[in-house]
GROMACS .gro file of C-alpha atoms in nm:
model
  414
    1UNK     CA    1   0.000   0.000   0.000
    2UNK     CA    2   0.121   0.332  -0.054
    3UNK     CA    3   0.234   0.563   0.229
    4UNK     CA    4  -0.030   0.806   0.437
    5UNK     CA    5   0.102   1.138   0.354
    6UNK     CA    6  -0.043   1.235   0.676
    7UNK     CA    7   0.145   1.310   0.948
    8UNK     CA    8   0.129   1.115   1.265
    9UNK     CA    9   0.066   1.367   1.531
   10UNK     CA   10   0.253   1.298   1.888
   11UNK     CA   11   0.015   1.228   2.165
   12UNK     CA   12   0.029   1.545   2.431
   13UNK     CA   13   0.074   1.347   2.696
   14UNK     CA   14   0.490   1.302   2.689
   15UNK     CA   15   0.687   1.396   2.998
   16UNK     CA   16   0.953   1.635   2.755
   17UNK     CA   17   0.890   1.728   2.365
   18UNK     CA   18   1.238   1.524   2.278
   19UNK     CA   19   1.178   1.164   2.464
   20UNK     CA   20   0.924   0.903   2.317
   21UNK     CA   21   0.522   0.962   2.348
   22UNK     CA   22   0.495   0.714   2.642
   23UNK     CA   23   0.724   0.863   2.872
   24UNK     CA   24   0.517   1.001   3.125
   25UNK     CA   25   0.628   1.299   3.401
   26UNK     CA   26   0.657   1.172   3.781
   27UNK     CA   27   0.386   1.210   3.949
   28UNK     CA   28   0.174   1.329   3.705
   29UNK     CA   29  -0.063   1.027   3.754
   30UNK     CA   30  -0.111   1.003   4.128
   31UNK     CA   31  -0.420   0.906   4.218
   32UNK     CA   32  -0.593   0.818   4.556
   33UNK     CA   33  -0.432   0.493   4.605
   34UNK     CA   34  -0.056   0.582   4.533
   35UNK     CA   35   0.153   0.652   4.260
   36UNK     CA   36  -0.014   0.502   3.913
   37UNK     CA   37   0.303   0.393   3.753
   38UNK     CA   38   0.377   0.172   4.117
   39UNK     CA   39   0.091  -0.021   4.029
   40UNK     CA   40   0.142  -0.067   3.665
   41UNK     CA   41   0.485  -0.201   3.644
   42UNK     CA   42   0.536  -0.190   3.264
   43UNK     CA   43   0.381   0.161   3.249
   44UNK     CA   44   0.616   0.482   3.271
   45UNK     CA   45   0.970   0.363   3.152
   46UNK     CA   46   1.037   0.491   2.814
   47UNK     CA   47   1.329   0.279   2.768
   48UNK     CA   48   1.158  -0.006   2.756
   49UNK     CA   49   0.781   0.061   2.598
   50UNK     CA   50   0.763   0.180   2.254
   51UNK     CA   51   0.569   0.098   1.940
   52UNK     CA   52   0.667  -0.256   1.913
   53UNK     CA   53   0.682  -0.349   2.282
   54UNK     CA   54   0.500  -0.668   2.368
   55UNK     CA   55   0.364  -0.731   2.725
   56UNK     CA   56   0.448  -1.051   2.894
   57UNK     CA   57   0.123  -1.070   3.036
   58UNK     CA   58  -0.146  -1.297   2.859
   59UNK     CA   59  -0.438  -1.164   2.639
   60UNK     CA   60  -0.815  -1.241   2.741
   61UNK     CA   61  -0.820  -1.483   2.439
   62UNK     CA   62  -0.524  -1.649   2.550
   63UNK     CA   63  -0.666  -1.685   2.912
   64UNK     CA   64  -0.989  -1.765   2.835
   65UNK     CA   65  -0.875  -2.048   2.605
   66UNK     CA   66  -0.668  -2.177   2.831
   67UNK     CA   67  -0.941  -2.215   3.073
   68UNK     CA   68  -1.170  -2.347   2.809
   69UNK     CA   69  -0.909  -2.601   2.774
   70UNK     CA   70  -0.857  -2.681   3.171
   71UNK     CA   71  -1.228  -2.655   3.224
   72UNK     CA   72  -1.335  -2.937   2.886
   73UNK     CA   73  -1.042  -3.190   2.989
   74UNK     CA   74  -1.158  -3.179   3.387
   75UNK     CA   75  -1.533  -3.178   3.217
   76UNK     CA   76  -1.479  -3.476   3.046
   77UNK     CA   77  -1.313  -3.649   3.327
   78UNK     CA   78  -1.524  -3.632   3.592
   79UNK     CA   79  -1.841  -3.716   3.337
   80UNK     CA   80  -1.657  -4.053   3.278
   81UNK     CA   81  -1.614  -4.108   3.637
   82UNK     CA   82  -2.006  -4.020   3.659
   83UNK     CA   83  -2.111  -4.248   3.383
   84UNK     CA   84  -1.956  -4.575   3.529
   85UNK     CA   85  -1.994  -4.495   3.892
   86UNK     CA   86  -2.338  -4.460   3.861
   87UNK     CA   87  -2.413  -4.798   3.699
   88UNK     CA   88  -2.169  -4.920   3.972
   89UNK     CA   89  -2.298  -4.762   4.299
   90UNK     CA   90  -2.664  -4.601   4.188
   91UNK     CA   91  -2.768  -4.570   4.572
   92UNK     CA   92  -2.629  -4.314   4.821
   93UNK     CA   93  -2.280  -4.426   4.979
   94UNK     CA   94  -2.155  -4.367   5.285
   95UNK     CA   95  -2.206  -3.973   5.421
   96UNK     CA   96  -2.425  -3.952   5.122
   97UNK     CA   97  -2.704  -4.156   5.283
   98UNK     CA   98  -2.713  -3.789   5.491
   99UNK     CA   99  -2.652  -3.533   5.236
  100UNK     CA  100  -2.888  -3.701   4.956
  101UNK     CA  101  -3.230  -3.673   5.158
  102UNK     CA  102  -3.123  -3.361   5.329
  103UNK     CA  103  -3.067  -3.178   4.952
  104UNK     CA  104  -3.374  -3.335   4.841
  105UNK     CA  105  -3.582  -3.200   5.140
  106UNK     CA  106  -3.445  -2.888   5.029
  107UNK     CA  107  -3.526  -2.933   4.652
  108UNK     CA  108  -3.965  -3.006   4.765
  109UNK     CA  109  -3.911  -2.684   4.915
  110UNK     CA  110  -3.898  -2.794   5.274
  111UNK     CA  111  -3.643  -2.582   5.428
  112UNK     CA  112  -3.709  -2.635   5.763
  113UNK     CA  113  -3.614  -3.022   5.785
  114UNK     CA  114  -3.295  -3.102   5.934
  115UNK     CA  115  -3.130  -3.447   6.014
  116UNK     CA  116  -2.927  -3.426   6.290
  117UNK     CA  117  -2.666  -3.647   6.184
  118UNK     CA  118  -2.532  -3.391   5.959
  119UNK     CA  119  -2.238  -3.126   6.094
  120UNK     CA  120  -2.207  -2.890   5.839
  121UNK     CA  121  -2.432  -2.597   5.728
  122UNK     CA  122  -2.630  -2.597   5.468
  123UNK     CA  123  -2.445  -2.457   5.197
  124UNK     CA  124  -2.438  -2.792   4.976
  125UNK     CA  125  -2.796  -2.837   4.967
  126UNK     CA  126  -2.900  -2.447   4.968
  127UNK     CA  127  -2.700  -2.467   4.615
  128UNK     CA  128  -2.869  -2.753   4.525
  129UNK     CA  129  -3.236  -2.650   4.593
  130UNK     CA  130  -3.135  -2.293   4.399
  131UNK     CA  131  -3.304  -2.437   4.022
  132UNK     CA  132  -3.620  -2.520   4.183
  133UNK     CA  133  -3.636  -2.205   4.411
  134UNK     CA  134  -3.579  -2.060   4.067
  135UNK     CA  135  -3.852  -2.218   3.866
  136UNK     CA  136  -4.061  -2.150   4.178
  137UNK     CA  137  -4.030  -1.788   4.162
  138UNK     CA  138  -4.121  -1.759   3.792
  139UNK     CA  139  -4.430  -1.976   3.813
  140UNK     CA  140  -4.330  -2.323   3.652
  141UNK     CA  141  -4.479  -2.593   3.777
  142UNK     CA  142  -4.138  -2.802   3.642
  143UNK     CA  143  -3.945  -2.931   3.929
  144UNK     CA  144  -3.572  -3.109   3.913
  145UNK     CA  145  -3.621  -3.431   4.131
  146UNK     CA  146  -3.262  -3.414   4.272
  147UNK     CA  147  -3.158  -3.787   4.238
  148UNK     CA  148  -2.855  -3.922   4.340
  149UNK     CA  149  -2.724  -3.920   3.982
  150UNK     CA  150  -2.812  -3.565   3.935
  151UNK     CA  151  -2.647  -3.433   4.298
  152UNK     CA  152  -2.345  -3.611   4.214
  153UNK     CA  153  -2.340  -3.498   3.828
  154UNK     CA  154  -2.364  -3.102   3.938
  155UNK     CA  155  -2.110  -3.154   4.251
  156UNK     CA  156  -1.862  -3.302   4.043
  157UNK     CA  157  -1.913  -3.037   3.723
  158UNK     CA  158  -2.010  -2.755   3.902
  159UNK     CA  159  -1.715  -2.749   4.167
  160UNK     CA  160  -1.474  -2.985   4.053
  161UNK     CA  161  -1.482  -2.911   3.687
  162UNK     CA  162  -1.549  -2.557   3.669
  163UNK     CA  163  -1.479  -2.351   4.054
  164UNK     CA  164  -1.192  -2.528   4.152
  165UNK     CA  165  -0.982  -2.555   3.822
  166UNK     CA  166  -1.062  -2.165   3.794
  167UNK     CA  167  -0.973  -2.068   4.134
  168UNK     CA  168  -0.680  -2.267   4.068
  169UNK     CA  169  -0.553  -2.096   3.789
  170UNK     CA  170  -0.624  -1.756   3.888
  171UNK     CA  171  -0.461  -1.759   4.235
  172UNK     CA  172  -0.160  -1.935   4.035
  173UNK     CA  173  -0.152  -1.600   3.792
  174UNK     CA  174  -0.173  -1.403   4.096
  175UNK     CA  175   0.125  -1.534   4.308
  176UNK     CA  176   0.353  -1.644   4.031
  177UNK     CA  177   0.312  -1.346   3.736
  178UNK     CA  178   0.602  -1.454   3.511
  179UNK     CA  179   0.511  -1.813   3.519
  180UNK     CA  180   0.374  -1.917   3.128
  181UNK     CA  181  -0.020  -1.949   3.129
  182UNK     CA  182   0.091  -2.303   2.951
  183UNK     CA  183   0.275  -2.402   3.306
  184UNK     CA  184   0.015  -2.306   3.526
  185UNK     CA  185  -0.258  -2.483   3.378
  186UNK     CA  186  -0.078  -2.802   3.348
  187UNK     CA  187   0.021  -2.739   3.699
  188UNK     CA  188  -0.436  -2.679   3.799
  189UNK     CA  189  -0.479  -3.036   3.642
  190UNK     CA  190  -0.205  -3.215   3.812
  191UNK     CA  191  -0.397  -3.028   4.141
  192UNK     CA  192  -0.700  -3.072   4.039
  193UNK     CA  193  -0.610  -3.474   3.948
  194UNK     CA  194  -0.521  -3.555   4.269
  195UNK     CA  195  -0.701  -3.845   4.343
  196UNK     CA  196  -0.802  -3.763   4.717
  197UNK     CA  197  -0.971  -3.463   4.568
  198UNK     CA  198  -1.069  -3.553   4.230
  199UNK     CA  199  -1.290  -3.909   4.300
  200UNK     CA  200  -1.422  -3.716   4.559
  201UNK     CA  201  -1.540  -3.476   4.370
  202UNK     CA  202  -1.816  -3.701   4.197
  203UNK     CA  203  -1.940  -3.780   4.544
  204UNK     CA  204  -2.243  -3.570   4.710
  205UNK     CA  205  -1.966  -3.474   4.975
  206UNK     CA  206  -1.907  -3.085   5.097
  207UNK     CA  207  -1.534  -3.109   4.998
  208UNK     CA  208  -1.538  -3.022   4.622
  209UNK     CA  209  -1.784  -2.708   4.699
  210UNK     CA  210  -1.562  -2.621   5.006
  211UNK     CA  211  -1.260  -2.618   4.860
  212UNK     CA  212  -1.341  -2.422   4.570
  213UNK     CA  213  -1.500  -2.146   4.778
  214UNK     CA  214  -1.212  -2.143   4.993
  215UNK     CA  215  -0.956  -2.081   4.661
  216UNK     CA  216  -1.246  -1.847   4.556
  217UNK     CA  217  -1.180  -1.657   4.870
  218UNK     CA  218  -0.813  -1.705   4.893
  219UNK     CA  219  -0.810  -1.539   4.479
  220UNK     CA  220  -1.049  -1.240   4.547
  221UNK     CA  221  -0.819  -1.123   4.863
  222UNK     CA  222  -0.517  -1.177   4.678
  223UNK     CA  223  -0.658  -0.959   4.392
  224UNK     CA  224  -0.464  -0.647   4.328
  225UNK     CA  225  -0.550  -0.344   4.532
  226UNK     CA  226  -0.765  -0.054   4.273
  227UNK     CA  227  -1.065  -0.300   4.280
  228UNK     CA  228  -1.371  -0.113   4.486
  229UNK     CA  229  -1.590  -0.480   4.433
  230UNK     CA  230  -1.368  -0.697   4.651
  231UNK     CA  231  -1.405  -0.620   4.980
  232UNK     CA  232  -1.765  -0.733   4.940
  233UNK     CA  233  -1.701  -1.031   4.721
  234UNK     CA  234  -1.393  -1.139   4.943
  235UNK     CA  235  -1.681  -1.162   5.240
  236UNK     CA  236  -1.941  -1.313   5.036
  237UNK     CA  237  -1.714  -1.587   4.924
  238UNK     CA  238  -1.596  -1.633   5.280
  239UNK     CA  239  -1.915  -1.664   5.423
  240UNK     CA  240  -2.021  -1.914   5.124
  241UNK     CA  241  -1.700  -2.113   5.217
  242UNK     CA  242  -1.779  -2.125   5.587
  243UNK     CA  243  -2.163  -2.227   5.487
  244UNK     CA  244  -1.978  -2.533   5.317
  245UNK     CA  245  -1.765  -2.624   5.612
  246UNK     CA  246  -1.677  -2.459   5.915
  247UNK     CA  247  -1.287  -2.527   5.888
  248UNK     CA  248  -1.290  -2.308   5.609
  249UNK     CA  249  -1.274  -1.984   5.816
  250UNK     CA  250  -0.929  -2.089   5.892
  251UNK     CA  251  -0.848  -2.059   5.524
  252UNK     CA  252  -1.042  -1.706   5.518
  253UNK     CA  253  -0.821  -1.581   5.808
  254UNK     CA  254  -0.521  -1.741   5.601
  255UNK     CA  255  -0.667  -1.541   5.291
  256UNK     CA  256  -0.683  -1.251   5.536
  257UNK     CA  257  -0.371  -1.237   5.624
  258UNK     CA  258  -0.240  -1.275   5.288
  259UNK     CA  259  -0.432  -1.010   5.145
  260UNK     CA  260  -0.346  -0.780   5.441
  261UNK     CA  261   0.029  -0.893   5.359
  262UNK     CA  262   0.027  -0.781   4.976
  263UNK     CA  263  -0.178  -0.466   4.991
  264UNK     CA  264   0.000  -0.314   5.304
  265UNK     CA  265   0.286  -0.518   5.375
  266UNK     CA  266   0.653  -0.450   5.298
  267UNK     CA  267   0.673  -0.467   4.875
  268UNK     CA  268   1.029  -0.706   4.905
  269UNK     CA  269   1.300  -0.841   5.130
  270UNK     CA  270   1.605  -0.646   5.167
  271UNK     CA  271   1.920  -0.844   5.075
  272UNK     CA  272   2.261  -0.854   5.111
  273UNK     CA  273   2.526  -0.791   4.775
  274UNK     CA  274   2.537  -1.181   4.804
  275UNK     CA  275   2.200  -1.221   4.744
  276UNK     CA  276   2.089  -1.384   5.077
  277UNK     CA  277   1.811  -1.229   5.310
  278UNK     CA  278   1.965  -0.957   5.589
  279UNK     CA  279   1.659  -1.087   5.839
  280UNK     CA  280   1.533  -1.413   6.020
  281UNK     CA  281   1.150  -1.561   5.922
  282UNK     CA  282   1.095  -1.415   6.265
  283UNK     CA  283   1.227  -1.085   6.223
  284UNK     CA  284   1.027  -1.016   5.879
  285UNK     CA  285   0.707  -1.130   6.050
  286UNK     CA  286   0.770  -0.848   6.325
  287UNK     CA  287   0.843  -0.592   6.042
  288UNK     CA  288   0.521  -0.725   5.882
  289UNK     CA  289   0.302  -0.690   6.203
  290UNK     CA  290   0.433  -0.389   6.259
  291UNK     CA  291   0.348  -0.242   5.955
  292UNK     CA  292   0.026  -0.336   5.910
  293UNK     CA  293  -0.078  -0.253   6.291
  294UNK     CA  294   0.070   0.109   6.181
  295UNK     CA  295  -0.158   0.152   5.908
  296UNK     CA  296  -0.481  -0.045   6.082
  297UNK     CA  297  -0.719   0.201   5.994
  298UNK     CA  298  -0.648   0.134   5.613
  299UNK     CA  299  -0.676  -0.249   5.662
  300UNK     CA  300  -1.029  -0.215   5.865
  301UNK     CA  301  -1.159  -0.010   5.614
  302UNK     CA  302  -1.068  -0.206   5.276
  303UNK     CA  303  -1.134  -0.572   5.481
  304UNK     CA  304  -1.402  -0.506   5.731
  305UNK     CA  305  -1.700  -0.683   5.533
  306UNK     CA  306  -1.425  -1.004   5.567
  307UNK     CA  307  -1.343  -0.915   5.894
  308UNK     CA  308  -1.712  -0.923   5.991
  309UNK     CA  309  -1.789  -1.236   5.833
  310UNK     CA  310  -1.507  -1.390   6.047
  311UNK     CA  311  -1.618  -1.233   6.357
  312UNK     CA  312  -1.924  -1.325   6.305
  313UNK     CA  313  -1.854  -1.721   6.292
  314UNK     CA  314  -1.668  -1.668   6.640
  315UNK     CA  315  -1.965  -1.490   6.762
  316UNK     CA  316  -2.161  -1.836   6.666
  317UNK     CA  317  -1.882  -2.038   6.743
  318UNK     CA  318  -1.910  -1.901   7.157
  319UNK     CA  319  -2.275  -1.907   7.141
  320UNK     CA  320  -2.299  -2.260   7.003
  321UNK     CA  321  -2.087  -2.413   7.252
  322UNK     CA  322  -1.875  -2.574   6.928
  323UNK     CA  323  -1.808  -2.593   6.586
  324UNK     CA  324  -2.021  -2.881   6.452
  325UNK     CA  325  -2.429  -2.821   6.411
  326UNK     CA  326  -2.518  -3.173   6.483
  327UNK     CA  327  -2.379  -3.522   6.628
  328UNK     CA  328  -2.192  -3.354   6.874
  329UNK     CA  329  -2.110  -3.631   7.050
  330UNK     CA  330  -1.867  -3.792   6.806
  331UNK     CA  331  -1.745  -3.446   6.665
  332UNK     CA  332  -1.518  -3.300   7.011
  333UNK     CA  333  -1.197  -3.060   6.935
  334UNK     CA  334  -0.896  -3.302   7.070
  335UNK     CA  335  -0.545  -3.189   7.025
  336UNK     CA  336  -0.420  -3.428   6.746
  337UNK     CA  337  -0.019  -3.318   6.673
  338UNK     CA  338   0.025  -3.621   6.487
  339UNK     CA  339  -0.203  -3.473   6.204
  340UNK     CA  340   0.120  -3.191   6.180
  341UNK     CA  341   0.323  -3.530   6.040
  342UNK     CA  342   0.069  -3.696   5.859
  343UNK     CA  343   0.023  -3.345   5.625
  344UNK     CA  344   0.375  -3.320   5.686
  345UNK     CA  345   0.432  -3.647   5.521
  346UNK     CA  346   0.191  -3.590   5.241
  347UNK     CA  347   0.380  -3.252   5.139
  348UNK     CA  348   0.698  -3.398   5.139
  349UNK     CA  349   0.588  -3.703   4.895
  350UNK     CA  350   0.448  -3.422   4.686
  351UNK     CA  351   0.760  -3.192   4.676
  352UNK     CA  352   1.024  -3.499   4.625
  353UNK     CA  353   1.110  -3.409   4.268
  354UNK     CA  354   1.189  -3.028   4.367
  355UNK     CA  355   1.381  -3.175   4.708
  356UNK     CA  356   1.588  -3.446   4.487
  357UNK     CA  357   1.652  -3.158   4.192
  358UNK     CA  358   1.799  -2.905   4.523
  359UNK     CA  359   2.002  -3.191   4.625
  360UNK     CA  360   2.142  -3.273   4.308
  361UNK     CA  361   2.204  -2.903   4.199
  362UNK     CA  362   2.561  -2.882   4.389
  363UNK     CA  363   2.428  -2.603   4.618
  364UNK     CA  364   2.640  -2.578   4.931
  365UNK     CA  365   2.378  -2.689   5.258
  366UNK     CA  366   2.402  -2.519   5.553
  367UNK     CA  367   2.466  -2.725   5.901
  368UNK     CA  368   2.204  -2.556   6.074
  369UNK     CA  369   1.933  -2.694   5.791
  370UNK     CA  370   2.045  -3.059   5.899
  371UNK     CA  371   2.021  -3.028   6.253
  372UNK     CA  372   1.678  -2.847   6.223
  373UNK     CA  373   1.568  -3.147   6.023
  374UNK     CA  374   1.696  -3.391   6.306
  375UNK     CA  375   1.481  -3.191   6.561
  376UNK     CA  376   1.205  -3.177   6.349
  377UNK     CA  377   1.211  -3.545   6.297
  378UNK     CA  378   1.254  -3.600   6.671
  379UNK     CA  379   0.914  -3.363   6.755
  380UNK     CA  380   0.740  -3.555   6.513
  381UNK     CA  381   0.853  -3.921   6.654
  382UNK     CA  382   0.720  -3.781   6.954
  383UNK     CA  383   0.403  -3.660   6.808
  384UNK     CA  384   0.326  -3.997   6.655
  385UNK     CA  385   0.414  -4.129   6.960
  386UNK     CA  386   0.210  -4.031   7.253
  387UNK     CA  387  -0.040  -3.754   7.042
  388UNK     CA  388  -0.191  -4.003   6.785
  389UNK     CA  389  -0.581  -4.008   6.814
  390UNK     CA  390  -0.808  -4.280   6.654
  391UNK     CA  391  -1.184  -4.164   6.568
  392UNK     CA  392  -1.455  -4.461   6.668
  393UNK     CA  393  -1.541  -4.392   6.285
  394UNK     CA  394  -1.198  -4.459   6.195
  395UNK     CA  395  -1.207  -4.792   6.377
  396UNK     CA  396  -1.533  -4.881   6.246
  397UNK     CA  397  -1.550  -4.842   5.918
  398UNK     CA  398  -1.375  -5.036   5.652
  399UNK     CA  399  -1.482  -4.869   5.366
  400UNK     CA  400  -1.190  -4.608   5.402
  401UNK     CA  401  -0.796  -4.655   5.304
  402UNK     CA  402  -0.688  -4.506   5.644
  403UNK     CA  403  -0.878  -4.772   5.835
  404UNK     CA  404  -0.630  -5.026   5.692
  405UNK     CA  405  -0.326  -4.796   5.712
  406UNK     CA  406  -0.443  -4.759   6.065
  407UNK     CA  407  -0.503  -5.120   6.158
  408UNK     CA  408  -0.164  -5.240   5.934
  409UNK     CA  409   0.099  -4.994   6.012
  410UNK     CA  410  -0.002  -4.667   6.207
  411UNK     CA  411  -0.218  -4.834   6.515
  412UNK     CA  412   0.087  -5.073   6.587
  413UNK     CA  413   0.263  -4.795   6.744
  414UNK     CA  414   0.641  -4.746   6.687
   0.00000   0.00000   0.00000
């Protein structure tokens, strides 16, 4: 084509008439929250933007294949599972002989039912009675019966197909921003694969809804700060989470914390010329709580809707006399260290490649890292040795793999 004989005119908005037409002056955007260019990183340096400059960070298309992608594969997963465990095991199993009739109390409408074998609130089945309370509303007489099949079919596309691969990938964007999109969706399968998680999934169980809200939660408070929306959808999906399962307002005060920790926390560690850190674990969480106590007024008033939803559990929590809702008897809070070493285990098994890849690097270790490792052994020995607990469901029921590791190996002693 042949060349515009216009000429391009230079946008007004340069910091000096002789540098390029991005530069822009210090300070000249500072807005409410902060200096603009200190929360757009790629923003502001003329000597790296220009007319052919790329950014690193993934396009909507890009993203929103890739979770088209995550979201099919998981899809088509858990509908296999479906298919044959449903020919296999077409009544309610185990918990689900609980769950199942509660949900479909919920589905005829009948809110006020409650069996009192069940300990959790009712998130699971409020979320299952929503398409009838729906078609309700607007006048059809159409109602979903709520079979087995069908509770299962939504819990394990709903949550495990859908909530948790997304939550997934976006707290993954969020805490690791240079990783490729193509890593950290291969990385929200292997996750969201892992079998403790994934065959429960299909299962009319709590856990798939629970953890999904709780990554919901854990995503919206790690969100960047700018966003007026997220105070009230950080509490929203906290108090969804806890409706699922109580434990999860330990995971809202964890995405609490964090959320406190990025928005008004120190922005990096100082470091030596070697590159190793000037300050102790301990020492940085002093800075840290000292920092954010100095600027409490900003945290209560960007997190109080999360705060409240937390307070308000304890609130229930005190008046309740518990935790649990129901079968209180076989539901007490016992001080179980040895659950530190099973989880301890677990994470270790999980992190072997990335220990054995350290090991075999050539970096020099430290002697204090082996002789913390021989105490921490010897506190767990201990743990395993006079603070292991054994639930009378544990004991009684066979249809669980711990009931065998209990009976074969762990219940043995050392």
């Amino acid at each position: 084509s042949l060349p515009s004989r216009r000429r391009r005119r230079r946008p007004r908005c340069s910091g000096d008439r002789g540098g390029p037409p991005w530069t822009v002056k210090p300070g000249l955007l500072e807005g409410r929250e902060g200096p603009w260019h200190a929360r757009q990183p790629s923003i502001g340096s003329g000597a790296t933007m220009g007319p052919r400059a790329r950014s690193k960070t993934p396009g909507s298309w890009g993203l929103g294949l890739h979770r088209l992608v995550l979201v099919s594969c998981l899809a088509a997963l858990h509908l296999a599972v479906w298919f044959q465990r449903s020919g296999v095991l077409p009544q309610p199993y185990m918990d689900e002989k609980f769950h199942v009739p509660q949900a479909q109390r919920y589905c005829e409408g009948d809110f006020w039912y409650w069996d009192g074998k069940i300990t959790t609130f009712p998130g699971l089945y409020i979320v299952a009675a929503a398409p009838n309370c729906i078609l309700r509303a607007i006048g059809w007489s159409a109602r979903i019966p709520c079979l087995v099949q069908d509770l299962r079919l939504a819990n394990g596309v709903l949550f495990g197909a859908v909530l948790c691969p997304i939550a997934t990938i976006e707290l993954s964007r969020r805490l690791h921003p240079s990783t490729p999109l193509w890593r950290l969706s291969l990385n929200a399968i292997a996750l969201n694969t892992f079998p403790v998680h994934f065959f429960a999934c299909d299962l009319y169980y709590t856990d798939a809804g629970a953890l999904g809200l709780a990554l919901a939660c854990v995503c919206i408070l790690a969100a960047p700060a700018g966003r007026g929306r997220r105070r009230w959808l950080s509490a929203a999906a906290a108090a969804a989470a806890i409706g699922f399962r109580q434990t999860n307002a330990v995971w809202a005060g964890f995405g609490l914390g964090l959320g406190v920790l990025l928005r008004f926390g120190p922005k990096g560690r100082a470091t030596k010329n070697k590159g190793k850190p000037t300050a102790t674990a301990a020492e940085e969480t002093v800075a840290c709580l000292k920092l954010v106590w100095a600027r409490r007024g900003e945290v209560l008033a960007e997190f109080w809707p999360t705060l409240a939803v937390l307070a308000s559990f304890v609130l229930f929590v005190l008046r309740n006399g518990g935790v649990v809702v129901g079968d209180r008897d076989a539901h007490k809070p016992k001080l179980h260290l040895a659950q530190v070493c099973y989880f301890g285990a677990v994470t270790f098994a999980a992190r072997l490649p990335a220990v054995a890849a350290s090991w075999t690097s050539g970096r020099p270790r430290r002697r204090a890292g082996w002789a913390a490792l021989a105490v921490l052994t010897l506190l767990c020995a201990a743990c395993a040795a006079w603070s292991s607990l054994a639930h009378p469901y544990l004991l009684a029921d066979n249809r669980h793999y711990t009931f065998y590791v209990w009976r074969k190996w762990l219940g043995r002693g050392l």
